[in-house]
mmCIF file of C-alpha atoms in Angstrom:
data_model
loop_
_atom_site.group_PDB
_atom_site.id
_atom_site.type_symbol
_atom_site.label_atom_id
_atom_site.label_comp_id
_atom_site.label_asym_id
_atom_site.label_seq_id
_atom_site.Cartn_x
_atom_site.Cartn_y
_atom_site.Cartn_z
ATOM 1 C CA UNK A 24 -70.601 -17.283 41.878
ATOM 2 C CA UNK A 25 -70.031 -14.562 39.632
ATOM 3 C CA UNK A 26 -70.245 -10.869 39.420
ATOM 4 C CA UNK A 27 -72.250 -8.987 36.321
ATOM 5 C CA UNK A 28 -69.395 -7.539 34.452
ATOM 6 C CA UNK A 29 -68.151 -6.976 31.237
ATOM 7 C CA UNK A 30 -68.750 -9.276 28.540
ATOM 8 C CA UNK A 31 -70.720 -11.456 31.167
ATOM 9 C CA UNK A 32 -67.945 -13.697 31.196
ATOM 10 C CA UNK A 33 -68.440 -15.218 34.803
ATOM 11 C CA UNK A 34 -72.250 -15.801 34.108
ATOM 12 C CA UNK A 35 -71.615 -17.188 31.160
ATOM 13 C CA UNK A 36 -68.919 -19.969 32.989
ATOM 14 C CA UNK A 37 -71.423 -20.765 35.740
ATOM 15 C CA UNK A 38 -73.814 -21.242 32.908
ATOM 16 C CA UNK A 39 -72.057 -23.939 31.753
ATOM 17 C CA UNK A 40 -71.124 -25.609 35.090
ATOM 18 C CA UNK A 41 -74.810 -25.386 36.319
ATOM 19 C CA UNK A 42 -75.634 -26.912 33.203
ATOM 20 C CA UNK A 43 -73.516 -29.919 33.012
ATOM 21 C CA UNK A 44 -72.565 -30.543 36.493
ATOM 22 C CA UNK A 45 -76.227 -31.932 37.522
ATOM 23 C CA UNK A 46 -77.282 -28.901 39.700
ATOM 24 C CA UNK A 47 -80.461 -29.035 41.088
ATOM 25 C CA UNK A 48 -82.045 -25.252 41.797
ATOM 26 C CA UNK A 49 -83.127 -24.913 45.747
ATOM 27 C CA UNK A 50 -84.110 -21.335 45.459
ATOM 28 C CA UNK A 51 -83.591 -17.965 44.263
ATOM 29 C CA UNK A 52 -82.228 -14.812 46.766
ATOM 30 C CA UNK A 53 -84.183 -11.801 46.529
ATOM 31 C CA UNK A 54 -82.616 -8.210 47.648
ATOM 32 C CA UNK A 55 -83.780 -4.667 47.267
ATOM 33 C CA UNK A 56 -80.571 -3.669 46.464
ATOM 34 C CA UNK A 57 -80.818 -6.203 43.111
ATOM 35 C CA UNK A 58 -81.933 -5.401 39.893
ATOM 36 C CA UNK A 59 -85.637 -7.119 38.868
ATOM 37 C CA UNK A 60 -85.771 -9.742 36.566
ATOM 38 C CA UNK A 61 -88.153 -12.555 36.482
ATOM 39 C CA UNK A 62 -88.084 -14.917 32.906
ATOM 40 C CA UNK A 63 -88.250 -18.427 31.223
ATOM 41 C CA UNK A 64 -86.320 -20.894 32.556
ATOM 42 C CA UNK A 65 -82.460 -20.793 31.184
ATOM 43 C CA UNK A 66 -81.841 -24.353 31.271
ATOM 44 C CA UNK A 67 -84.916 -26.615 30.835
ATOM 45 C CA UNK A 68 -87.228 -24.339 28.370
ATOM 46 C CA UNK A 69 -90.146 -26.965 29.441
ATOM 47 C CA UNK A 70 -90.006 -25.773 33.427
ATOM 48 C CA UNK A 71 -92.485 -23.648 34.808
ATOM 49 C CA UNK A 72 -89.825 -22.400 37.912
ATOM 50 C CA UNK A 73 -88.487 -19.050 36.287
ATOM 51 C CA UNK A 74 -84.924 -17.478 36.513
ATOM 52 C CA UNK A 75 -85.009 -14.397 38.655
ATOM 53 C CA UNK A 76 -81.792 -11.892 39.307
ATOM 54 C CA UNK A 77 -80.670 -14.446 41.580
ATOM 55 C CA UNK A 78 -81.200 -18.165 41.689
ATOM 56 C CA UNK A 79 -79.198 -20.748 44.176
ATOM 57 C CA UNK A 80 -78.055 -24.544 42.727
ATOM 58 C CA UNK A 81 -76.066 -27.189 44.641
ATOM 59 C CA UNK A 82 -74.310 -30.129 43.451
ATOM 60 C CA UNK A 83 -74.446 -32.824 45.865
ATOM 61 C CA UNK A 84 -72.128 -35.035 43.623
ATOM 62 C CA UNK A 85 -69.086 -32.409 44.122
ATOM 63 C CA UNK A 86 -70.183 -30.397 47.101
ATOM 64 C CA UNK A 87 -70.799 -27.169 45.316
ATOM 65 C CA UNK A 88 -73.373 -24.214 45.836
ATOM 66 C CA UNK A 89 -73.417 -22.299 42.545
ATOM 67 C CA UNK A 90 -74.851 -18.708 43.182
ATOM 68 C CA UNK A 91 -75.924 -17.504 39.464
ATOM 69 C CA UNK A 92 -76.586 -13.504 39.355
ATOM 70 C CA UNK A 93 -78.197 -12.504 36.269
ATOM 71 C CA UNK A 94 -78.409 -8.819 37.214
ATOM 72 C CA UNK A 95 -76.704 -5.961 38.706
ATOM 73 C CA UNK A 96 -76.552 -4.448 42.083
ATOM 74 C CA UNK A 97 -77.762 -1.107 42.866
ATOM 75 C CA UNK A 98 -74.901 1.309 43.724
ATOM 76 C CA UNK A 99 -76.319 2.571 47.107
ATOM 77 C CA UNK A 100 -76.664 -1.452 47.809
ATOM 78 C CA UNK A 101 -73.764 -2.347 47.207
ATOM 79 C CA UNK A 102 -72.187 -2.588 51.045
ATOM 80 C CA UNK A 103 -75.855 -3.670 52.650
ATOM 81 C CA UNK A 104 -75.983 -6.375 50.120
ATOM 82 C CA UNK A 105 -72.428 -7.241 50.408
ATOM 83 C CA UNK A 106 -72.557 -7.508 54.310
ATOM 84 C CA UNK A 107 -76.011 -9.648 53.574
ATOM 85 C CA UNK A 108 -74.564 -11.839 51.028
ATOM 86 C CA UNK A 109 -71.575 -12.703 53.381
ATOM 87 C CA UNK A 110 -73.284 -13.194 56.303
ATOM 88 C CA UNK A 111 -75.221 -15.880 55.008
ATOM 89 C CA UNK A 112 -71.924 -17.681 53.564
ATOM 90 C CA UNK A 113 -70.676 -17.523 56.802
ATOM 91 C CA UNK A 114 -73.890 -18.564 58.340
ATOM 92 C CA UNK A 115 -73.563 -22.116 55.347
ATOM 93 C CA UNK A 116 -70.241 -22.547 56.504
ATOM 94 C CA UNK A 117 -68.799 -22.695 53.449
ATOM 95 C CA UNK A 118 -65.639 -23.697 53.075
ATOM 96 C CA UNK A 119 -64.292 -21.567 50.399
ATOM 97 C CA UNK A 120 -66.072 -18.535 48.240
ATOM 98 C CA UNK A 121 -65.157 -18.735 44.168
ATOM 99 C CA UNK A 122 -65.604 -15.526 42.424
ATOM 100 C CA UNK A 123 -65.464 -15.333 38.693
ATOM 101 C CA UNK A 124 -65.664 -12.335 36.720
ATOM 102 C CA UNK A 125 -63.795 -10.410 34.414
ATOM 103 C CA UNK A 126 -62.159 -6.443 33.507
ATOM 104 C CA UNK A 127 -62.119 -4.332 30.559
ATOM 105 C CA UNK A 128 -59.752 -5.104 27.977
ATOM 106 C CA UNK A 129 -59.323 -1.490 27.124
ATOM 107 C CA UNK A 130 -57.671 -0.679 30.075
ATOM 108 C CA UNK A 131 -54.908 -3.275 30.121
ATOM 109 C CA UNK A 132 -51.686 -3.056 31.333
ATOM 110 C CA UNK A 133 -48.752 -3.854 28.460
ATOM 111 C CA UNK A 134 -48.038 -7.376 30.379
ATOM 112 C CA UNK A 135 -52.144 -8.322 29.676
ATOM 113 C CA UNK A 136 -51.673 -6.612 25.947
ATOM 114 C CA UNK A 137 -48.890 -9.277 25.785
ATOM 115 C CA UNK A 138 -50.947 -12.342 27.192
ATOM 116 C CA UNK A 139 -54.418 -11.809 26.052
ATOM 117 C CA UNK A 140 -55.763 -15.459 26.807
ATOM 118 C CA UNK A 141 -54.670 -15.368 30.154
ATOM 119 C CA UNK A 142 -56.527 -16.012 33.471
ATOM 120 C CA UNK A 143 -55.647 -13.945 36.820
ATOM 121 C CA UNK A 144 -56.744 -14.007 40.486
ATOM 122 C CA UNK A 145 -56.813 -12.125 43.231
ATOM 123 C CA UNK A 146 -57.256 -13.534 47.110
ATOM 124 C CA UNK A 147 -59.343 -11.606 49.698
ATOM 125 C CA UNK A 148 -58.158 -9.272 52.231
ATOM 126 C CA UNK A 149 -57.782 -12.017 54.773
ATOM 127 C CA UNK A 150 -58.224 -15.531 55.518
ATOM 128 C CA UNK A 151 -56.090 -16.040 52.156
ATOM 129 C CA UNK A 152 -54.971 -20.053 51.904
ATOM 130 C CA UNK A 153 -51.251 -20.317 50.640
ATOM 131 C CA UNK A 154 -51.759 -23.381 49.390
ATOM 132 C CA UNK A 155 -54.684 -22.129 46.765
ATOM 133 C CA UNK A 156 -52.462 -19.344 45.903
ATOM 134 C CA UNK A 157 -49.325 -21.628 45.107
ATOM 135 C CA UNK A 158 -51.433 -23.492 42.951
ATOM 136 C CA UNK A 159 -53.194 -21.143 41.391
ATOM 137 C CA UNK A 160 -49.659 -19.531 40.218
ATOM 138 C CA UNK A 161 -49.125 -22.254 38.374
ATOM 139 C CA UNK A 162 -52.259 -21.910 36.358
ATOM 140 C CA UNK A 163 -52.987 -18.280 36.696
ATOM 141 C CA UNK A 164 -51.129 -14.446 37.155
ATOM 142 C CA UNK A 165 -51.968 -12.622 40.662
ATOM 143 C CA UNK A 166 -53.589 -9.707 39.918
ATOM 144 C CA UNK A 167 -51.416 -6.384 40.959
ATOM 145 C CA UNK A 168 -53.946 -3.967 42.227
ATOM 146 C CA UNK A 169 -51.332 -1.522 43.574
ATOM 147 C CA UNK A 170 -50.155 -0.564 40.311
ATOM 148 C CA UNK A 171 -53.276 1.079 38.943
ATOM 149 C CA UNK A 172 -52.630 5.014 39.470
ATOM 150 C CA UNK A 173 -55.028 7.820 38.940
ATOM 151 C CA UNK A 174 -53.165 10.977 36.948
ATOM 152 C CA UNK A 175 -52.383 12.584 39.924
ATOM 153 C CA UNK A 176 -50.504 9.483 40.753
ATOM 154 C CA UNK A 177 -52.181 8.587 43.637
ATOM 155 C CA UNK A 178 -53.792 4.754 44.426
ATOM 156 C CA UNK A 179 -57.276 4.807 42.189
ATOM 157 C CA UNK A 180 -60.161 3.823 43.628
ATOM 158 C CA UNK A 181 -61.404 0.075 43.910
ATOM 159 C CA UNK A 182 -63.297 0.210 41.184
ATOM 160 C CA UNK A 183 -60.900 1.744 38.412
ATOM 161 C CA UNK A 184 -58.460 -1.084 40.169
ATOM 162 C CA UNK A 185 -60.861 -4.076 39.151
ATOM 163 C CA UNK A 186 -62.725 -1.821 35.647
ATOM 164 C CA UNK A 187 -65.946 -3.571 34.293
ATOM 165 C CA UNK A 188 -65.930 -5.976 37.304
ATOM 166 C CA UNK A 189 -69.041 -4.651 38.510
ATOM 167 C CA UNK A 190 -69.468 -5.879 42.381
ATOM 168 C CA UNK A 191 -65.850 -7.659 42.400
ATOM 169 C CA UNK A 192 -64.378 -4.697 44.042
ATOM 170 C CA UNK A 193 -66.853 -4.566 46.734
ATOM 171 C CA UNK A 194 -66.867 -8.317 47.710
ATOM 172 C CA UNK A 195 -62.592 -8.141 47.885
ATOM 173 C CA UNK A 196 -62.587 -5.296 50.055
ATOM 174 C CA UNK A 197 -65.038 -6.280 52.573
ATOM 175 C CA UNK A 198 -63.610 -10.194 52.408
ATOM 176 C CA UNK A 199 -61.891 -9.585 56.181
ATOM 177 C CA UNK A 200 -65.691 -10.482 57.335
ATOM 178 C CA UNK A 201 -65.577 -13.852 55.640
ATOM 179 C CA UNK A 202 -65.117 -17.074 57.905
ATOM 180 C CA UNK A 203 -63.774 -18.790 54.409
ATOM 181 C CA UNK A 204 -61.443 -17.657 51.586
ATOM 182 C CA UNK A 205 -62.206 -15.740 48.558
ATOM 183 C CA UNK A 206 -60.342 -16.328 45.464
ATOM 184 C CA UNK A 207 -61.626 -14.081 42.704
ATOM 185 C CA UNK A 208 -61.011 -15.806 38.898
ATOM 186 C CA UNK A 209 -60.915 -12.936 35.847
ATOM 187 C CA UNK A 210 -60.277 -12.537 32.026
ATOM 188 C CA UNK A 211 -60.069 -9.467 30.525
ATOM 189 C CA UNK A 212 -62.448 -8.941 27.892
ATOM 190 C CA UNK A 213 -64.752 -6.461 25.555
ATOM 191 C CA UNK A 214 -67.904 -6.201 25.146
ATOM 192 C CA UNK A 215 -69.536 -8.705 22.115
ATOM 193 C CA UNK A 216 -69.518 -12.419 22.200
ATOM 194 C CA UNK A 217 -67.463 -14.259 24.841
ATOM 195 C CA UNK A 218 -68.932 -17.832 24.873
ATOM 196 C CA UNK A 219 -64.979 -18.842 24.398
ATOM 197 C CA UNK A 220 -63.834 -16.400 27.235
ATOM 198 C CA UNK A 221 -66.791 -18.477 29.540
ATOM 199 C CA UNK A 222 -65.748 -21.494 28.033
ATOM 200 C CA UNK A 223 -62.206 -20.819 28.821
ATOM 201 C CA UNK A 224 -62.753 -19.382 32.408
ATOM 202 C CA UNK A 225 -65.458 -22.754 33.411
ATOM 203 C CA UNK A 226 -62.393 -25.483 32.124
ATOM 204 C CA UNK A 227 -59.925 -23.310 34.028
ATOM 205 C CA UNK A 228 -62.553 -24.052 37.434
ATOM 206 C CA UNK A 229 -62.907 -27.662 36.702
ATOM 207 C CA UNK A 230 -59.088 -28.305 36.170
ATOM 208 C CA UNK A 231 -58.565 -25.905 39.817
ATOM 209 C CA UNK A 232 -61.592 -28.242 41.213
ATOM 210 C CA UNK A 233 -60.265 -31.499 39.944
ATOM 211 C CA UNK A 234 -63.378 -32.074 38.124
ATOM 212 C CA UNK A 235 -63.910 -34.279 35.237
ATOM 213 C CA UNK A 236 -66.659 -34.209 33.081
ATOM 214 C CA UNK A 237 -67.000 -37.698 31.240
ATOM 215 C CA UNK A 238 -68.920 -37.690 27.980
ATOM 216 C CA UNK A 239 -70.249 -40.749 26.245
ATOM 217 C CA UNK A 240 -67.886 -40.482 23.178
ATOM 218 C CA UNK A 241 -64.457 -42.475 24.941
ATOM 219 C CA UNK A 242 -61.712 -40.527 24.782
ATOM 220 C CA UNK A 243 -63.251 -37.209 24.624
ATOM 221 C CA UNK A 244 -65.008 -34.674 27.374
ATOM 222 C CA UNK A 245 -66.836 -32.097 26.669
ATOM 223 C CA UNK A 246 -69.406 -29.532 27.886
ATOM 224 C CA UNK A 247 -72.109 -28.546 25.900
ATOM 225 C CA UNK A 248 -74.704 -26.063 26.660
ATOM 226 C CA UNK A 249 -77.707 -25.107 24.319
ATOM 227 C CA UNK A 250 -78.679 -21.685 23.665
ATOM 228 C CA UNK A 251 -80.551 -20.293 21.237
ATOM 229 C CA UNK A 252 -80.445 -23.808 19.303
ATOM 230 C CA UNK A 253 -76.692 -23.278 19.271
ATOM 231 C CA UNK A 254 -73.574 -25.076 21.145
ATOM 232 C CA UNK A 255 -71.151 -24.543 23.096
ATOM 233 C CA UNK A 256 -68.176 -26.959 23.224
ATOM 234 C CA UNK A 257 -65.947 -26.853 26.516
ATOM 235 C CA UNK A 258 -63.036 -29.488 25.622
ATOM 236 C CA UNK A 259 -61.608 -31.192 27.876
ATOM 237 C CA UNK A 260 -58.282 -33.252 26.362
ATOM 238 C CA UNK A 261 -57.628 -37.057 26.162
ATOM 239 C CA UNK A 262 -53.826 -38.049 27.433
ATOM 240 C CA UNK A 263 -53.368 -41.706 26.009
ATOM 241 C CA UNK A 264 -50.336 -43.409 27.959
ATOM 242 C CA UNK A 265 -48.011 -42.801 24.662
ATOM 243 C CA UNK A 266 -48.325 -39.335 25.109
ATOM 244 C CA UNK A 267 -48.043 -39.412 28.813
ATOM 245 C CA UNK A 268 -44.824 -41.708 28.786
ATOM 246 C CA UNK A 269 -43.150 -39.260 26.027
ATOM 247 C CA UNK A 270 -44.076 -36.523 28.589
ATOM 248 C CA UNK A 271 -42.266 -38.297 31.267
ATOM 249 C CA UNK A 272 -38.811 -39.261 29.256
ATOM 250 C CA UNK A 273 -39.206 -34.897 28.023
ATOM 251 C CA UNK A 274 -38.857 -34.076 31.874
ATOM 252 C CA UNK A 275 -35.758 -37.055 32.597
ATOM 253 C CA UNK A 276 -33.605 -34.725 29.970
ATOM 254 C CA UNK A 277 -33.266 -31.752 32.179
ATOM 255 C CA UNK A 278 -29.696 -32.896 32.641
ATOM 256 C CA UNK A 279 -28.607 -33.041 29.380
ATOM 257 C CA UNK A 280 -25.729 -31.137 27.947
ATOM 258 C CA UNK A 281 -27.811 -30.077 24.626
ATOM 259 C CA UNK A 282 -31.381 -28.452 24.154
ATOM 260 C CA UNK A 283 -34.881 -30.538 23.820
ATOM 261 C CA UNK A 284 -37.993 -29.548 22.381
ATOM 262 C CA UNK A 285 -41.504 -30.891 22.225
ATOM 263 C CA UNK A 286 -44.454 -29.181 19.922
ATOM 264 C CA UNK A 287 -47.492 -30.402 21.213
ATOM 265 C CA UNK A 288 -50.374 -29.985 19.449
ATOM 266 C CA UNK A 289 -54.457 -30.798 19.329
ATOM 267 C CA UNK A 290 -55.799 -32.929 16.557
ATOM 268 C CA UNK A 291 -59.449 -30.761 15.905
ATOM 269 C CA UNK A 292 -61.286 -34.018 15.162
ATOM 270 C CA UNK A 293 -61.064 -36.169 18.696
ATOM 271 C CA UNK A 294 -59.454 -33.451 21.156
ATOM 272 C CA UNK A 295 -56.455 -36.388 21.416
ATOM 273 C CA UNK A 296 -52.587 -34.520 22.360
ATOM 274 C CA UNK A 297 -50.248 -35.474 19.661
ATOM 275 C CA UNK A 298 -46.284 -34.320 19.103
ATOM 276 C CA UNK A 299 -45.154 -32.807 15.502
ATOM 277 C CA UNK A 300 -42.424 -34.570 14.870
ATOM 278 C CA UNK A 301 -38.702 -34.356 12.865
ATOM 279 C CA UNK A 302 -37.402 -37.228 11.304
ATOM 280 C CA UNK A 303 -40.067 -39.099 12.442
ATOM 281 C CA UNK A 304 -38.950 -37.906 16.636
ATOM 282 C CA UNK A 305 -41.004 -36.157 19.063
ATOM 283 C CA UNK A 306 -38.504 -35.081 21.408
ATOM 284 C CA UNK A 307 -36.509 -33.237 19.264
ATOM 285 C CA UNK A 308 -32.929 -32.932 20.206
ATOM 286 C CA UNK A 309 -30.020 -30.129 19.814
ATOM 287 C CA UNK A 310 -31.795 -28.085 16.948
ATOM 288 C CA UNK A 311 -32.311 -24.291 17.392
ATOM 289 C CA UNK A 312 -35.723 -22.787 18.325
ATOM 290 C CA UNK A 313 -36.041 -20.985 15.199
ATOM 291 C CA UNK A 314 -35.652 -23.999 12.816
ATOM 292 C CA UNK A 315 -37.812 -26.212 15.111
ATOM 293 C CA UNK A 316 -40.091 -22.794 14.536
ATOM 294 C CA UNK A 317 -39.855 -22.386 10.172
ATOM 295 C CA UNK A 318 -40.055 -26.416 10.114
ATOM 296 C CA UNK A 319 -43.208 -27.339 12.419
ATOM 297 C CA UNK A 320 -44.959 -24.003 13.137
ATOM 298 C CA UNK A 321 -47.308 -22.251 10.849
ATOM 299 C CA UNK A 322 -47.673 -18.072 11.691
ATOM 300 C CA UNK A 323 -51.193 -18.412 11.870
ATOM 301 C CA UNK A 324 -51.768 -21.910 13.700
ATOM 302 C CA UNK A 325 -51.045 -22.042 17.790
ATOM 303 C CA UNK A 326 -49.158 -24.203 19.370
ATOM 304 C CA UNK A 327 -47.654 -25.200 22.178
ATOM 305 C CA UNK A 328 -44.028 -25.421 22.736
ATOM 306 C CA UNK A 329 -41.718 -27.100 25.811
ATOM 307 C CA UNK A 330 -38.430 -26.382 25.860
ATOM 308 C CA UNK A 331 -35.213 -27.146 27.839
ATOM 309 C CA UNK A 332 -32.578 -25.141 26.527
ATOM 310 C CA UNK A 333 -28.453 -25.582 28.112
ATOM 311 C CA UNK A 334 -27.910 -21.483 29.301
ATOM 312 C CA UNK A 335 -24.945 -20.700 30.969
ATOM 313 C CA UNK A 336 -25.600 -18.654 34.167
ATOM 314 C CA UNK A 337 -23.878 -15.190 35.027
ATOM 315 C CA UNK A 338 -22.130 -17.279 37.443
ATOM 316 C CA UNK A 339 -20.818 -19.202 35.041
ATOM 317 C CA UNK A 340 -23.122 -22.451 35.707
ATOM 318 C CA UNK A 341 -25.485 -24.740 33.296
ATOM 319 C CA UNK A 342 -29.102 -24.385 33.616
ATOM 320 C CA UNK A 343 -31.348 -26.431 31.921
ATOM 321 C CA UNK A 344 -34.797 -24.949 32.917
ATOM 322 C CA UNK A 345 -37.899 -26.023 31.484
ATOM 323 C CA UNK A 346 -40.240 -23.830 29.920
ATOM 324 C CA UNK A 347 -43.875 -23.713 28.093
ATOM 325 C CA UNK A 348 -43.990 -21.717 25.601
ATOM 326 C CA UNK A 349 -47.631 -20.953 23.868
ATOM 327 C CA UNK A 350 -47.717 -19.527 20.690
ATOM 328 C CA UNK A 351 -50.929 -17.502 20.160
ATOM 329 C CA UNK A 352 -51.041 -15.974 16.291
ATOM 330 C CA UNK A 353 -53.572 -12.918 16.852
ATOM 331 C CA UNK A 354 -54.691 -13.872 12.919
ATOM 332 C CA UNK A 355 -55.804 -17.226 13.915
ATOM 333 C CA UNK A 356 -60.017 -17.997 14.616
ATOM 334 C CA UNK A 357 -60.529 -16.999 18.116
ATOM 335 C CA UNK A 358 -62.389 -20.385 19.063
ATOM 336 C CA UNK A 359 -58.821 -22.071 18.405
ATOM 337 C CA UNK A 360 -56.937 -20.162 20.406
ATOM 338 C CA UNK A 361 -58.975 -20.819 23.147
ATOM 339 C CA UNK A 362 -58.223 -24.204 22.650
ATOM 340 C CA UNK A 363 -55.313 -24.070 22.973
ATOM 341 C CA UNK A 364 -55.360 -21.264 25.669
ATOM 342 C CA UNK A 365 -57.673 -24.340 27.596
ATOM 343 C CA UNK A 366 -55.039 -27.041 27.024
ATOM 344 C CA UNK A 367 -52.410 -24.910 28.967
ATOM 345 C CA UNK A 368 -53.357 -25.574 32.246
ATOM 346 C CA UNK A 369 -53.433 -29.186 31.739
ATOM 347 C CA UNK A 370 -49.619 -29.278 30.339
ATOM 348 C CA UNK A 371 -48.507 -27.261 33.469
ATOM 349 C CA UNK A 372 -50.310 -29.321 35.559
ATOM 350 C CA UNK A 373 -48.740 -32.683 33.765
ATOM 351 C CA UNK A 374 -44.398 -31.267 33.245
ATOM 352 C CA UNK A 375 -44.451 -28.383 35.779
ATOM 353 C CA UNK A 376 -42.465 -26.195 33.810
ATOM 354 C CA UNK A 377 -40.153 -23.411 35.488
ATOM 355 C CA UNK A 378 -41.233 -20.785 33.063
ATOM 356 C CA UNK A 379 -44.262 -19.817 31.372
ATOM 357 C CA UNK A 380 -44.160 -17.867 28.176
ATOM 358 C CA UNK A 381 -46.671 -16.300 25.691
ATOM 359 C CA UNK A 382 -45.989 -15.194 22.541
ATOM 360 C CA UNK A 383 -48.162 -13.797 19.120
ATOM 361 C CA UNK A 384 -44.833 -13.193 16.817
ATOM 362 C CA UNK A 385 -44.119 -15.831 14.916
ATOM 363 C CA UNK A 386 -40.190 -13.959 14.861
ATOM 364 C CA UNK A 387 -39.576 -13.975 18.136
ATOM 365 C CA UNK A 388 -39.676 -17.729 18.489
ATOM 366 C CA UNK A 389 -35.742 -17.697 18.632
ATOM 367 C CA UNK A 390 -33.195 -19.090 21.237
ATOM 368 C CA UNK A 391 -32.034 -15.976 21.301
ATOM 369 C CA UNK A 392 -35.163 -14.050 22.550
ATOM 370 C CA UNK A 393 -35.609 -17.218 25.031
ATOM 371 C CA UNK A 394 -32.451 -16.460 26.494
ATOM 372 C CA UNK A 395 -33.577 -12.384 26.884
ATOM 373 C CA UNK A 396 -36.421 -13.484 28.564
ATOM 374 C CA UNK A 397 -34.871 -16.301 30.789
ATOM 375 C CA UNK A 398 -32.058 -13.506 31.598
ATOM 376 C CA UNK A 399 -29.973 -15.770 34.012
#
């Protein structure tokens, strides 16, 4: 479910998975404590059932309840409708309790400045699984709450923890009355149009889910959701077993005694992974980062980069860590970068790398600012 906040990112994600998941609508929930709204259907303009400020879906084909909340929660509500809310999860038996929403860019911290295409999480108070939190860190940052300070330098309050989150705060703190887990998914955003920023937050949910969504055209899945007589286009990328077999000899040459590089790349027309290539190689062996860089990397085109790069330790030993590297230009189109910001997850899911990197500087893509940043 997701939580009115800035941006409407997280209703704009369960948009798209209530929309292409075959949901069915069972119901809508109706609370003092929510905000009135009663309209024309959001999915099937034809249907006489109308949305309301909250309407209930389930998706017998994966299990799923999908609670979309189209308006906001009264502030003197807030707890009663909590402590309702959760008592009939609890009451379902659900199993586990997916939040998505999102904060206000404005008040990132310099690490979010840094990554702005990133997705975080944060567990509830109790009840917390370690295996969803393992593999969320591969995908995802955990949120640090404890670092947000008021000026007097004492702990904020939940809300300027979790800014523009709208009811997130509420529903973490009062988590410890759960019988399941909460794992809260978030973006930071602004305020304006954040169909990629949904679109990007609902393929992050399907890869955590192990969901495919198969479309007709082979080789290709996407989501598409009309609004407005426009599209949205959730990608979801094809791995032929080329790809998948150059993949597997990249990960075999973590024992080498030189450096290896892959540039992987998305080829706009079929969504297909493909490798830039030197002299006619994709693995490209014992050439700097920098060259590999001026030769194969346009400033204003992401990519994605894995690296294993021979560092000698303090200690005097080799290390040949592997790292994913995304390069993010800040004066590419938006839309692309999300692209590319949706293909991540899949490429740490597929080579596992030991370090994640994200970088908007063309100039920093150096061995030399790898080996700052890998400081071993």
């Amino acid at each position: 479910m997701p939580t009115v906040s800035i941006g409407n990112v997280g209703q704009l994600a369960l948009d798209l998975l209530i929309a292409n998941l075959e949901c069915e609508q069972i119901g809508s929930i109706f609370h003092r404590g929510l905000v009135p709204l009663f309209g024309k259907n959001a999915f099937n303009k034809s249907s006489n059932r109308p949305s309301t400020a909250l309407d209930v879906f389930v998706c017998e084909k994966h299990r799923l309840l999908l609670i979309q909340f189209r308006t906001a929660v009264v502030k003197r509500h807030k707890q009663e409708f909590t402590s309702n809310l959760f008592n009939w999860v609890n009451d379902l038996g659900i199993e586990r309790l997916i939040v998505l929403s999102s904060l206000d860019a404005i008040e990132r911290h310099d690490r979010a400045i840094s990554q702005p295409h990133q997705i975080y999480f944060k567990q509830g108070a109790t009840k917390s699984d370690s295996s969803i939190a393992n593999e969320l860190r591969k995908r995802a940052i955990e949120y640090d709450d404890t670092s947000k300070t008021n000026t007097s330098g004492y702990p904020s309050e939940a809300d300027d923890r979790y800014p523009g989150s709208g009811l997130l705060p509420e529903l973490l703190s009062n988590s410890d009355s759960l019988t399941c887990s909460l794992t809260a998914l978030f973006p930071y955003c602004l305020e304006g149009d954040n169909r990629p920023q949904g679109a990007m937050l609902a393929s992050f949910v399907l890869e955590f889910l192990q969901i495919e969504l198969k479309s007709e055209e082979p080789g290709r899945f996407s989501i598409e959701l009309e609004m407005d007589s426009e599209t949205i286009t959730l990608n979801i990328f094809n791995v032929d077993d080329q790809v998948a077999e150059t993949f597997k000899k990249f990960k075999k040459l973590q024992k080498i005694t030189s450096s290896a590089s892959l540039v992987v790349t998305i080829d706009n027309e079929t969504n297909d992974l493909r490798f830039d290539e030197i002299d006619g190689e994709a693995i490209i062996r014992d050439k700097p980062l920098e060259e590999i860089a001026e030769e194969l990397i346009a400033e204003y085109l992401p990519k994605h980069v894995l690296r294993i790069p021979h560092v000698k330790t303090r200690d005097d030993r080799s290390a040949y860590p592997l790292c994913l590297i995304w390069y993010c230009p800040q004066s590419t189109q938006t839309e692309l970068n999300m692209k590319y910001a949706s293909l991540r997850p899949k490429l740490i899911e597929m080579v596992n790398p030991q370090k994640l990197y994200q970088v908007s500087n063309h100039e920093e893509l150096t061995d030399e600012w790898l080996a700052e940043e890998l400081d071993m």
